[in-house]
Amino acid sequence: MPTIAENIAQIEKGLKQETCLVAVTKTKPEEVLLKAYNAGCKRFGENKVQEMTSKYEALPKDIEWHMIGHLQTNKVKYMAPYVALVHSVDSFKLLKEIDKEAKKNNRVIDCLLQIFIAREETKFGLSEEEAVEILTSAALPELQNIRIAGLMGMASNTDDEQAVRAEFRGLKALFESFKQYQNEQVNMRELSMGMSADYAIAMEEGSTLVRVGSAIFGSR
Ligand SMILES: *Cc1c(COP(=O)(O)O)cnc(C)c1O
């Protein structure tokens, strides 16, 4: 079986220059994260605030922590001092809470709007209309301690490559069209799409951040 370092090297080798790897480390113990860290990977994605925070406290401080999971507003305060990018913003209320906690920490926190692109009913995310509502909200300029830095999406969990590609292509088109809302709060530069099963397709369709877990750490 290839090692974690070999898996990371293999994935990195296949990435375009404009696509960065976020190693998804949720449920993995700290010693496993350290193996990835020692292999040169310093961008980690977690889906639970408490778990991410205890890892943040235990591990080297030059790691970038990415929140990729569904968020409850009452957990935002724990990650506000250090989180690098929140991929999973799916309401204005959450954005407001992140702004409030970022302000307390004297920071500006970059956020992505999570867009619903899959056929499945179960995945979180905003519709195009809901995203536009946030981007054009009269209250957005008051949120001086957040920036909307792009979009995130998860494709359907299917072997139908054409369907997955079409979903990513649709998200990329939305990302490009949302550049019309560019202002002090909005700067569409990161497009977070692609996981172990579909990151190669996502990269071809213009992803700037791929979130890869099992292809690095195994699926147990
Ligand atoms: C777990 C997870 C991933 C990584 O999934 P793999 O299939 O293990 O690569 C990516 N994005 C999100 C939002 C996740 O929860």
Coordinates of N, CA and C and ligand atoms in Angstrom, one line a residue:
M1 N 0.8 -1.2 0.0 CA 0.0 0.0 0.0 C 0.9 1.3 0.0
P2 N 0.6 2.2 -0.8 CA 1.4 3.5 -0.8 C 1.2 4.2 0.5
T3 N 2.3 4.9 0.8 CA 2.2 5.7 2.1 C 1.5 7.0 1.8
I4 N 1.2 7.7 2.9 CA 0.5 9.0 2.8 C 1.3 10.0 2.0
A5 N 2.6 10.0 2.3 CA 3.5 10.9 1.5 C 3.5 10.6 0.0
E6 N 3.4 9.3 -0.3 CA 3.4 8.9 -1.7 C 2.1 9.3 -2.4
N7 N 1.0 9.1 -1.6 CA -0.3 9.6 -2.1 C -0.4 11.1 -2.4
I8 N 0.2 11.8 -1.5 CA 0.1 13.3 -1.6 C 1.0 13.7 -2.9
A9 N 2.2 13.1 -3.0 CA 3.1 13.4 -4.1 C 2.4 13.1 -5.4
Q10 N 1.7 11.9 -5.4 CA 1.0 11.5 -6.7 C -0.1 12.5 -7.1
I11 N -0.9 12.9 -6.1 CA -2.0 13.8 -6.4 C -1.4 15.2 -6.8
E12 N -0.4 15.7 -6.0 CA 0.2 17.0 -6.3 C 0.7 17.0 -7.7
K13 N 1.3 15.9 -8.2 CA 1.9 15.8 -9.5 C 0.9 16.0 -10.6
G14 N -0.3 15.6 -10.3 CA -1.4 15.7 -11.3 C -2.1 17.0 -11.3
L15 N -1.9 17.8 -10.3 CA -2.7 19.1 -10.2 C -2.1 20.1 -11.1
K16 N -3.0 20.9 -11.7 CA -2.6 22.1 -12.5 C -2.0 23.1 -11.5
Q17 N -1.3 24.1 -12.1 CA -0.7 25.1 -11.2 C -1.7 25.9 -10.4
E18 N -2.9 26.1 -11.0 CA -3.9 27.0 -10.4 C -4.8 26.2 -9.4
T19 N -4.5 24.9 -9.2 CA -5.4 24.1 -8.4 C -4.6 23.7 -7.1
C20 N -5.1 24.0 -5.9 CA -4.4 23.6 -4.7 C -5.1 22.5 -4.0
L21 N -4.3 21.7 -3.3 CA -4.8 20.5 -2.6 C -5.2 20.9 -1.1
V22 N -6.4 20.6 -0.7 CA -6.8 20.7 0.7 C -6.9 19.2 1.1
A23 N -6.0 18.8 2.0 CA -6.1 17.4 2.5 C -7.2 17.3 3.6
V24 N -8.2 16.5 3.3 CA -9.3 16.3 4.2 C -9.0 15.3 5.3
T25 N -8.8 15.8 6.5 CA -8.2 15.1 7.6 C -9.3 14.7 8.7
K26 N -10.5 15.0 8.4 CA -11.6 14.7 9.4 C -11.5 13.2 9.8
T27 N -11.7 13.0 11.1 CA -11.7 11.7 11.8 C -10.3 11.1 11.9
K28 N -9.3 11.7 11.3 CA -7.9 11.1 11.3 C -7.2 11.7 12.6
P29 N -6.4 10.8 13.3 CA -5.7 11.2 14.5 C -4.5 12.1 14.1
E30 N -4.1 12.9 15.2 CA -3.0 13.9 14.9 C -1.8 13.3 14.3
E31 N -1.4 12.0 14.7 CA -0.1 11.5 14.2 C -0.3 11.3 12.7
V32 N -1.5 11.0 12.2 CA -1.7 10.9 10.7 C -1.6 12.3 10.0
L33 N -2.1 13.3 10.7 CA -2.0 14.6 10.1 C -0.5 15.0 10.1
L34 N 0.3 14.7 11.1 CA 1.7 15.0 11.1 C 2.4 14.3 9.9
K35 N 2.0 13.1 9.6 CA 2.6 12.5 8.4 C 2.4 13.3 7.1
A36 N 1.2 13.8 7.0 CA 0.9 14.6 5.8 C 1.7 15.9 5.9
Y37 N 1.7 16.5 7.1 CA 2.5 17.7 7.3 C 4.0 17.5 7.0
N38 N 4.5 16.5 7.4 CA 5.9 16.2 7.1 C 6.2 15.9 5.7
A39 N 5.1 15.5 5.0 CA 5.2 15.3 3.5 C 5.1 16.6 2.8
G40 N 4.9 17.7 3.5 CA 4.9 19.1 2.9 C 3.5 19.6 2.7
C41 N 2.4 18.9 3.2 CA 1.1 19.3 3.0 C 0.6 20.1 4.2
K42 N 0.3 21.4 4.0 CA 0.0 22.2 5.2 C -1.4 22.9 5.1
R43 N -2.2 22.3 4.3 CA -3.6 22.8 4.2 C -4.6 21.7 4.5
F44 N -5.2 21.8 5.6 CA -6.1 20.7 6.1 C -7.5 21.1 6.1
G45 N -8.4 20.2 5.7 CA -9.9 20.4 5.8 C -10.5 19.5 6.8
E46 N -11.4 20.1 7.7 CA -12.1 19.4 8.7 C -13.6 19.8 8.6
N47 N -14.4 18.9 9.1 CA -15.8 19.2 9.0 C -16.5 19.4 10.4
K48 N -15.8 19.3 11.5 CA -16.3 19.6 12.8 C -15.4 20.5 13.6
V49 N -16.1 21.6 14.1 CA -15.3 22.7 14.7 C -14.5 22.2 15.9
Q50 N -15.1 21.4 16.8 CA -14.3 21.0 18.0 C -13.1 20.1 17.6
E51 N -13.3 19.2 16.7 CA -12.2 18.4 16.3 C -11.1 19.2 15.6
M52 N -11.5 20.1 14.8 CA -10.5 21.0 14.1 C -9.7 21.8 15.2
T53 N -10.4 22.3 16.2 CA -9.8 23.2 17.1 C -8.8 22.4 18.0
S54 N -9.1 21.2 18.4 CA -8.2 20.5 19.2 C -7.0 20.1 18.4
K55 N -7.2 19.8 17.1 CA -6.0 19.6 16.2 C -5.2 20.8 16.0
Y56 N -5.9 21.9 15.8 CA -5.2 23.2 15.7 C -4.3 23.5 16.9
E57 N -4.8 23.2 18.1 CA -4.0 23.5 19.3 C -2.8 22.6 19.4
A58 N -3.0 21.4 18.9 CA -1.9 20.4 19.1 C -0.8 20.4 18.1
L59 N -1.1 20.9 16.9 CA -0.2 20.8 15.7 C 0.5 22.1 15.4
P60 N 1.5 22.0 14.5 CA 2.3 23.2 14.2 C 1.4 24.3 13.7
K61 N 1.9 25.6 14.0 CA 1.1 26.7 13.7 C 1.1 27.2 12.3
D62 N 1.9 26.6 11.4 CA 1.9 27.1 10.0 C 0.9 26.3 9.2
I63 N 0.0 25.5 9.8 CA -1.0 24.8 9.1 C -2.2 25.7 8.8
E64 N -2.7 25.7 7.6 CA -3.9 26.4 7.2 C -5.1 25.5 7.5
W65 N -6.1 26.0 8.3 CA -7.2 25.1 8.6 C -8.4 25.6 7.8
H66 N -9.0 24.6 7.1 CA -10.2 24.9 6.2 C -11.4 24.2 6.8
M67 N -12.5 25.0 7.1 CA -13.7 24.4 7.5 C -14.6 24.0 6.3
I68 N -14.8 22.7 6.1 CA -15.6 22.3 4.9 C -16.9 21.7 5.3
G69 N -17.3 21.6 6.6 CA -18.5 20.9 6.9 C -19.6 21.9 7.3
H70 N -20.8 21.3 7.4 CA -22.0 22.2 7.8 C -21.8 22.8 9.1
L71 N -22.1 24.0 9.3 CA -21.7 24.8 10.5 C -22.9 25.2 11.3
Q72 N -22.8 25.1 12.6 CA -23.8 25.7 13.5 C -23.3 27.0 14.0
T73 N -24.1 28.0 14.1 CA -23.7 29.4 14.4 C -23.0 29.4 15.8
N74 N -23.5 28.5 16.7 CA -22.9 28.6 18.1 C -21.5 28.0 18.2
K75 N -21.0 27.4 17.1 CA -19.6 26.9 17.1 C -18.6 27.8 16.4
V76 N -19.1 28.8 15.8 CA -18.2 29.7 15.0 C -17.1 30.3 15.8
K77 N -17.4 30.7 17.1 CA -16.5 31.4 17.9 C -15.2 30.6 18.2
Y78 N -15.3 29.3 18.2 CA -14.1 28.5 18.5 C -13.1 28.5 17.4
M79 N -13.5 28.7 16.2 CA -12.6 28.6 15.1 C -12.2 30.0 14.6
A80 N -12.9 31.0 15.0 CA -12.7 32.4 14.5 C -11.3 32.9 14.7
P81 N -10.6 32.5 15.8 CA -9.2 33.0 15.9 C -8.2 32.5 14.9
Y82 N -8.5 31.4 14.2 CA -7.5 30.8 13.4 C -7.9 30.3 12.0
V83 N -9.2 30.1 11.8 CA -9.6 29.4 10.5 C -9.1 30.2 9.3
A84 N -8.6 29.5 8.3 CA -8.1 30.2 7.1 C -9.2 30.5 6.1
L85 N -10.1 29.5 5.9 CA -11.2 29.6 4.9 C -12.3 28.8 5.3
V86 N -13.5 29.4 5.3 CA -14.8 28.6 5.6 C -15.4 28.3 4.2
H87 N -15.5 27.0 3.8 CA -16.0 26.6 2.5 C -17.5 26.5 2.5
S88 N -18.1 26.5 3.7 CA -19.5 25.9 3.8 C -20.5 26.9 4.3
V89 N -20.4 28.2 3.8 CA -21.4 29.2 4.2 C -22.7 29.0 3.4
D90 N -23.8 28.7 4.1 CA -25.0 28.4 3.4 C -26.2 29.3 3.9
S91 N -25.9 30.4 4.6 CA -26.9 31.3 5.0 C -26.3 32.7 5.3
F92 N -27.1 33.7 5.2 CA -26.7 35.0 5.6 C -26.5 35.1 7.1
K93 N -27.3 34.4 7.8 CA -27.2 34.4 9.3 C -25.8 33.8 9.7
L94 N -25.4 32.8 9.1 CA -24.0 32.2 9.4 C -22.9 33.2 9.0
L95 N -23.1 33.9 7.9 CA -22.1 34.9 7.5 C -22.0 36.0 8.5
K96 N -23.1 36.4 9.0 CA -23.2 37.5 10.0 C -22.5 37.0 11.3
E97 N -22.7 35.8 11.7 CA -22.1 35.3 12.9 C -20.6 35.2 12.7
I98 N -20.1 34.7 11.5 CA -18.7 34.7 11.3 C -18.1 36.1 11.3
D99 N -18.8 37.1 10.8 CA -18.3 38.5 10.8 C -18.2 38.9 12.2
K100 N -19.2 38.6 13.1 CA -19.2 39.1 14.5 C -18.0 38.5 15.2
E101 N -17.7 37.2 15.0 CA -16.6 36.6 15.7 C -15.3 37.0 15.2
A102 N -15.2 37.2 13.9 CA -14.0 37.7 13.2 C -13.6 39.0 13.8
K103 N -14.6 39.9 13.9 CA -14.4 41.2 14.5 C -13.8 41.2 15.9
K104 N -14.3 40.3 16.7 CA -13.8 40.1 18.1 C -12.4 39.7 18.1
N105 N -12.0 39.0 17.0 CA -10.6 38.5 16.9 C -9.7 39.5 16.1
N106 N -10.3 40.6 15.7 CA -9.6 41.6 14.9 C -9.1 41.0 13.6
R107 N -9.9 40.1 12.9 CA -9.5 39.5 11.7 C -10.6 39.7 10.6
V108 N -10.2 39.4 9.4 CA -11.1 39.3 8.3 C -11.1 37.8 7.8
I109 N -12.2 37.2 7.9 CA -12.3 35.7 7.5 C -12.8 35.6 6.1
D110 N -12.1 34.8 5.3 CA -12.5 34.5 3.9 C -13.5 33.4 4.0
C111 N -14.6 33.5 3.2 CA -15.7 32.5 3.2 C -16.0 32.2 1.7
L112 N -16.5 31.0 1.5 CA -17.1 30.6 0.2 C -18.5 30.3 0.4
L113 N -19.3 30.6 -0.5 CA -20.7 30.3 -0.5 C -20.9 28.8 -1.0
Q114 N -21.5 28.0 -0.2 CA -21.7 26.6 -0.7 C -23.0 26.5 -1.5
I115 N -22.8 26.1 -2.8 CA -23.9 26.1 -3.7 C -24.4 24.6 -3.9
F116 N -25.7 24.4 -3.9 CA -26.2 23.1 -4.1 C -26.2 22.8 -5.6
I117 N -25.4 21.7 -6.0 CA -25.3 21.4 -7.5 C -25.7 20.0 -7.7
A118 N -25.8 19.1 -6.7 CA -26.0 17.7 -6.9 C -27.5 17.4 -7.1
R119 N -27.7 16.2 -7.6 CA -29.1 15.7 -7.8 C -29.7 15.2 -6.5
E120 N -28.8 14.8 -5.6 CA -29.3 14.3 -4.3 C -30.0 15.4 -3.5
E121 N -31.0 14.9 -2.7 CA -31.7 15.9 -1.8 C -30.9 16.2 -0.6
T122 N -29.9 15.4 -0.2 CA -29.4 15.4 1.1 C -28.3 16.5 1.3
K123 N -27.7 17.0 0.2 CA -26.5 17.9 0.4 C -26.9 19.3 0.7
F124 N -26.2 19.9 1.6 CA -26.4 21.3 2.0 C -26.0 22.2 0.8
G125 N -26.5 23.4 0.9 CA -26.1 24.5 0.0 C -27.2 25.4 -0.4
L126 N -26.8 26.5 -1.0 CA -27.7 27.5 -1.5 C -28.1 27.3 -3.0
S127 N -29.2 27.7 -3.3 CA -29.6 27.8 -4.7 C -28.9 29.0 -5.3
E128 N -28.9 29.1 -6.7 CA -28.4 30.3 -7.3 C -29.1 31.6 -6.8
E129 N -30.4 31.5 -6.7 CA -31.2 32.6 -6.3 C -30.8 33.1 -4.9
E130 N -30.7 32.1 -4.0 CA -30.3 32.4 -2.6 C -28.9 33.0 -2.5
A131 N -28.0 32.5 -3.3 CA -26.7 33.1 -3.4 C -26.7 34.5 -3.9
V132 N -27.5 34.8 -4.9 CA -27.6 36.2 -5.4 C -28.2 37.1 -4.4
E133 N -29.1 36.6 -3.6 CA -29.7 37.4 -2.5 C -28.7 37.8 -1.5
I134 N -27.7 36.9 -1.2 CA -26.7 37.2 -0.2 C -25.7 38.2 -0.9
L135 N -25.3 38.0 -2.1 CA -24.3 38.8 -2.8 C -24.8 40.2 -3.0
T136 N -26.1 40.4 -3.1 CA -26.7 41.7 -3.4 C -27.4 42.3 -2.2
S137 N -27.3 41.6 -1.0 CA -27.9 42.1 0.2 C -27.5 43.5 0.6
A138 N -28.4 44.4 0.9 CA -28.1 45.7 1.4 C -27.3 45.7 2.7
A139 N -27.4 44.6 3.4 CA -26.7 44.4 4.7 C -25.3 43.9 4.6
L140 N -24.9 43.4 3.4 CA -23.6 42.8 3.2 C -22.5 43.8 3.5
P141 N -22.6 45.1 3.0 CA -21.5 46.0 3.3 C -21.2 46.3 4.8
E142 N -22.2 46.0 5.6 CA -22.0 46.1 7.1 C -21.0 45.0 7.6
L143 N -20.9 43.9 6.9 CA -20.1 42.8 7.4 C -18.6 43.1 7.0
Q144 N -17.9 43.9 7.7 CA -16.6 44.4 7.3 C -15.5 43.3 7.6
N145 N -15.9 42.3 8.4 CA -14.8 41.3 8.8 C -15.0 40.0 8.1
I146 N -15.7 39.9 7.1 CA -15.7 38.7 6.2 C -15.5 39.2 4.8
R147 N -15.0 38.3 4.0 CA -14.9 38.4 2.5 C -15.5 37.2 1.9
I148 N -16.4 37.4 0.9 CA -16.8 36.2 0.1 C -15.8 36.0 -1.0
A149 N -15.0 34.9 -0.9 CA -13.9 34.7 -1.8 C -14.2 33.7 -2.9
G150 N -15.4 33.2 -3.0 CA -15.7 32.3 -4.0 C -16.8 31.3 -3.7
L151 N -16.8 30.2 -4.4 CA -17.9 29.2 -4.2 C -17.4 27.8 -3.9
M152 N -18.2 27.0 -3.3 CA -17.9 25.6 -3.1 C -19.1 24.8 -3.5
G153 N -18.9 23.6 -4.0 CA -20.0 22.7 -4.4 C -19.5 21.2 -4.4
M154 N -20.5 20.4 -4.1 CA -20.3 18.9 -4.2 C -21.1 18.3 -5.3
A155 N -20.5 17.5 -6.1 CA -21.2 16.9 -7.2 C -22.0 15.7 -6.7
S156 N -22.9 15.2 -7.5 CA -23.6 14.0 -7.2 C -22.6 12.8 -7.0
N157 N -23.0 11.9 -6.1 CA -22.2 10.7 -5.9 C -22.6 9.7 -6.8
T158 N -22.0 9.7 -8.0 CA -22.4 8.8 -9.1 C -21.2 8.4 -10.0
D159 N -21.3 7.3 -10.7 CA -20.3 6.9 -11.6 C -20.5 7.6 -13.0
D160 N -21.6 8.3 -13.1 CA -21.9 9.0 -14.4 C -21.0 10.2 -14.5
E161 N -19.9 10.0 -15.2 CA -18.9 11.1 -15.3 C -19.4 12.3 -16.0
Q162 N -20.3 12.1 -17.0 CA -20.9 13.3 -17.7 C -21.7 14.1 -16.8
A163 N -22.5 13.4 -15.9 CA -23.4 14.2 -15.0 C -22.5 15.0 -14.0
V164 N -21.5 14.4 -13.5 CA -20.6 15.1 -12.6 C -19.9 16.3 -13.2
R165 N -19.4 16.0 -14.5 CA -18.8 17.1 -15.2 C -19.8 18.3 -15.4
A166 N -21.0 17.9 -15.8 CA -22.0 19.0 -16.0 C -22.3 19.8 -14.8
E167 N -22.3 19.1 -13.6 CA -22.5 19.9 -12.4 C -21.4 20.8 -12.1
F168 N -20.1 20.3 -12.3 CA -19.0 21.2 -12.0 C -19.0 22.4 -13.0
R169 N -19.3 22.1 -14.3 CA -19.3 23.1 -15.3 C -20.3 24.2 -15.0
G170 N -21.5 23.7 -14.4 CA -22.5 24.7 -14.0 C -22.0 25.6 -12.9
L171 N -21.3 25.0 -12.0 CA -20.8 25.8 -10.8 C -19.8 26.8 -11.3
K172 N -18.9 26.4 -12.2 CA -17.9 27.3 -12.8 C -18.5 28.4 -13.5
A173 N -19.6 28.2 -14.2 CA -20.3 29.2 -14.9 C -20.9 30.2 -14.0
L174 N -21.4 29.7 -12.9 CA -22.0 30.6 -11.8 C -20.9 31.5 -11.2
F175 N -19.8 30.8 -10.9 CA -18.6 31.5 -10.4 C -18.2 32.7 -11.3
E176 N -18.1 32.4 -12.6 CA -17.8 33.5 -13.5 C -18.8 34.6 -13.5
S177 N -20.1 34.2 -13.5 CA -21.2 35.2 -13.6 C -21.2 36.0 -12.3
F178 N -20.9 35.4 -11.2 CA -20.9 36.2 -9.9 C -19.8 37.2 -9.8
K179 N -18.9 37.2 -10.8 CA -17.9 38.2 -10.7 C -18.5 39.6 -11.0
Q180 N -19.7 39.6 -11.5 CA -20.4 40.9 -11.7 C -20.7 41.6 -10.4
Y181 N -20.7 40.8 -9.3 CA -21.0 41.4 -8.0 C -19.8 41.9 -7.2
Q182 N -18.7 41.8 -7.9 CA -17.4 42.2 -7.2 C -17.5 43.6 -6.5
N183 N -17.1 43.6 -5.3 CA -17.0 44.9 -4.5 C -16.1 44.6 -3.3
E184 N -16.2 45.5 -2.3 CA -15.2 45.4 -1.2 C -15.4 44.1 -0.5
Q185 N -16.6 43.5 -0.5 CA -16.9 42.3 0.3 C -16.8 41.0 -0.6
V186 N -16.9 41.2 -1.9 CA -17.0 40.1 -2.8 C -15.9 40.0 -3.8
N187 N -15.1 38.9 -3.8 CA -14.0 38.8 -4.7 C -14.0 37.3 -5.1
M188 N -14.6 37.0 -6.2 CA -14.7 35.6 -6.7 C -13.3 35.1 -7.2
R189 N -12.5 34.4 -6.3 CA -11.2 33.9 -6.8 C -11.0 32.4 -6.5
E190 N -11.7 31.9 -5.5 CA -11.6 30.4 -5.2 C -12.8 29.6 -5.6
L191 N -12.6 28.5 -6.2 CA -13.7 27.6 -6.6 C -13.3 26.3 -6.0
S192 N -14.0 25.9 -4.9 CA -13.7 24.7 -4.2 C -14.6 23.6 -4.7
M193 N -14.1 22.7 -5.6 CA -14.9 21.6 -6.0 C -13.9 20.4 -6.4
G194 N -14.4 19.2 -6.1 CA -13.7 18.0 -6.4 C -13.2 17.3 -5.1
M195 N -13.5 16.0 -5.0 CA -13.1 15.2 -3.9 C -12.3 14.0 -4.4
S196 N -12.0 13.0 -3.6 CA -11.2 11.8 -4.1 C -11.7 11.3 -5.4
A197 N -13.0 11.1 -5.5 CA -13.6 10.3 -6.7 C -13.6 11.2 -7.9
D198 N -13.6 12.5 -7.8 CA -13.9 13.4 -8.9 C -13.0 14.6 -9.1
Y199 N -11.9 14.6 -8.3 CA -11.1 15.9 -8.4 C -10.5 16.1 -9.7
A200 N -10.2 15.0 -10.4 CA -9.6 15.2 -11.8 C -10.5 15.9 -12.7
I201 N -11.8 15.5 -12.6 CA -12.8 16.2 -13.5 C -13.0 17.6 -13.0
A202 N -13.1 17.8 -11.7 CA -13.3 19.2 -11.2 C -12.1 20.1 -11.6
M203 N -10.9 19.6 -11.6 CA -9.8 20.4 -12.0 C -9.9 20.8 -13.5
E204 N -10.3 19.8 -14.3 CA -10.5 20.1 -15.7 C -11.5 21.2 -15.9
E205 N -12.5 21.2 -15.0 CA -13.6 22.2 -15.1 C -13.3 23.5 -14.4
G206 N -12.1 23.7 -13.9 CA -11.7 25.0 -13.3 C -11.6 25.1 -11.8
S207 N -11.6 24.0 -11.1 CA -11.4 24.1 -9.6 C -10.1 24.7 -9.2
T208 N -10.1 25.6 -8.2 CA -8.9 26.1 -7.6 C -8.5 25.4 -6.3
L209 N -9.5 24.7 -5.7 CA -9.2 24.0 -4.4 C -9.9 22.6 -4.5
V210 N -9.1 21.5 -4.5 CA -9.7 20.2 -4.4 C -9.6 19.7 -3.0
R211 N -10.7 19.1 -2.5 CA -10.8 18.6 -1.1 C -10.7 17.1 -1.1
V212 N -9.5 16.6 -0.8 CA -9.2 15.1 -1.0 C -8.9 14.5 0.3
G213 N -9.7 13.5 0.7 CA -9.5 12.7 1.9 C -9.1 11.3 1.7
S214 N -10.0 10.4 1.3 CA -9.7 9.0 1.2 C -8.6 8.6 0.2
A215 N -8.4 9.4 -0.8 CA -7.3 9.1 -1.8 C -5.9 9.3 -1.1
I216 N -5.9 10.1 0.0 CA -4.6 10.3 0.7 C -4.5 9.3 1.9
F217 N -5.6 9.3 2.7 CA -5.5 8.6 4.0 C -6.2 7.2 4.0
G218 N -6.8 6.8 2.9 CA -7.5 5.6 2.9 C -8.9 5.8 3.4
S219 N -9.8 4.9 3.3 CA -11.2 5.2 3.5 C -11.8 4.6 4.8
R220 N -10.9 4.1 5.6 CA -11.4 3.5 6.9 C -11.7 4.6 7.9
Ligands
LIG1 C1 -15.2 14.2 3.5 C2 -15.3 15.4 2.6 C3 -14.4 15.5 1.5 C4 -13.4 14.4 1.1 O1 -14.0 13.3 0.7 P1 -13.1 12.1 0.1 O2 -14.1 11.3 -0.8 O3 -12.7 11.3 1.2 O4 -12.0 12.7 -0.7 C5 -14.5 16.6 0.7 N1 -15.4 17.6 0.9 C6 -16.3 17.5 2.0 C7 -17.2 18.6 2.2 C8 -16.2 16.4 2.8 O5 -17.1 16.3 3.9

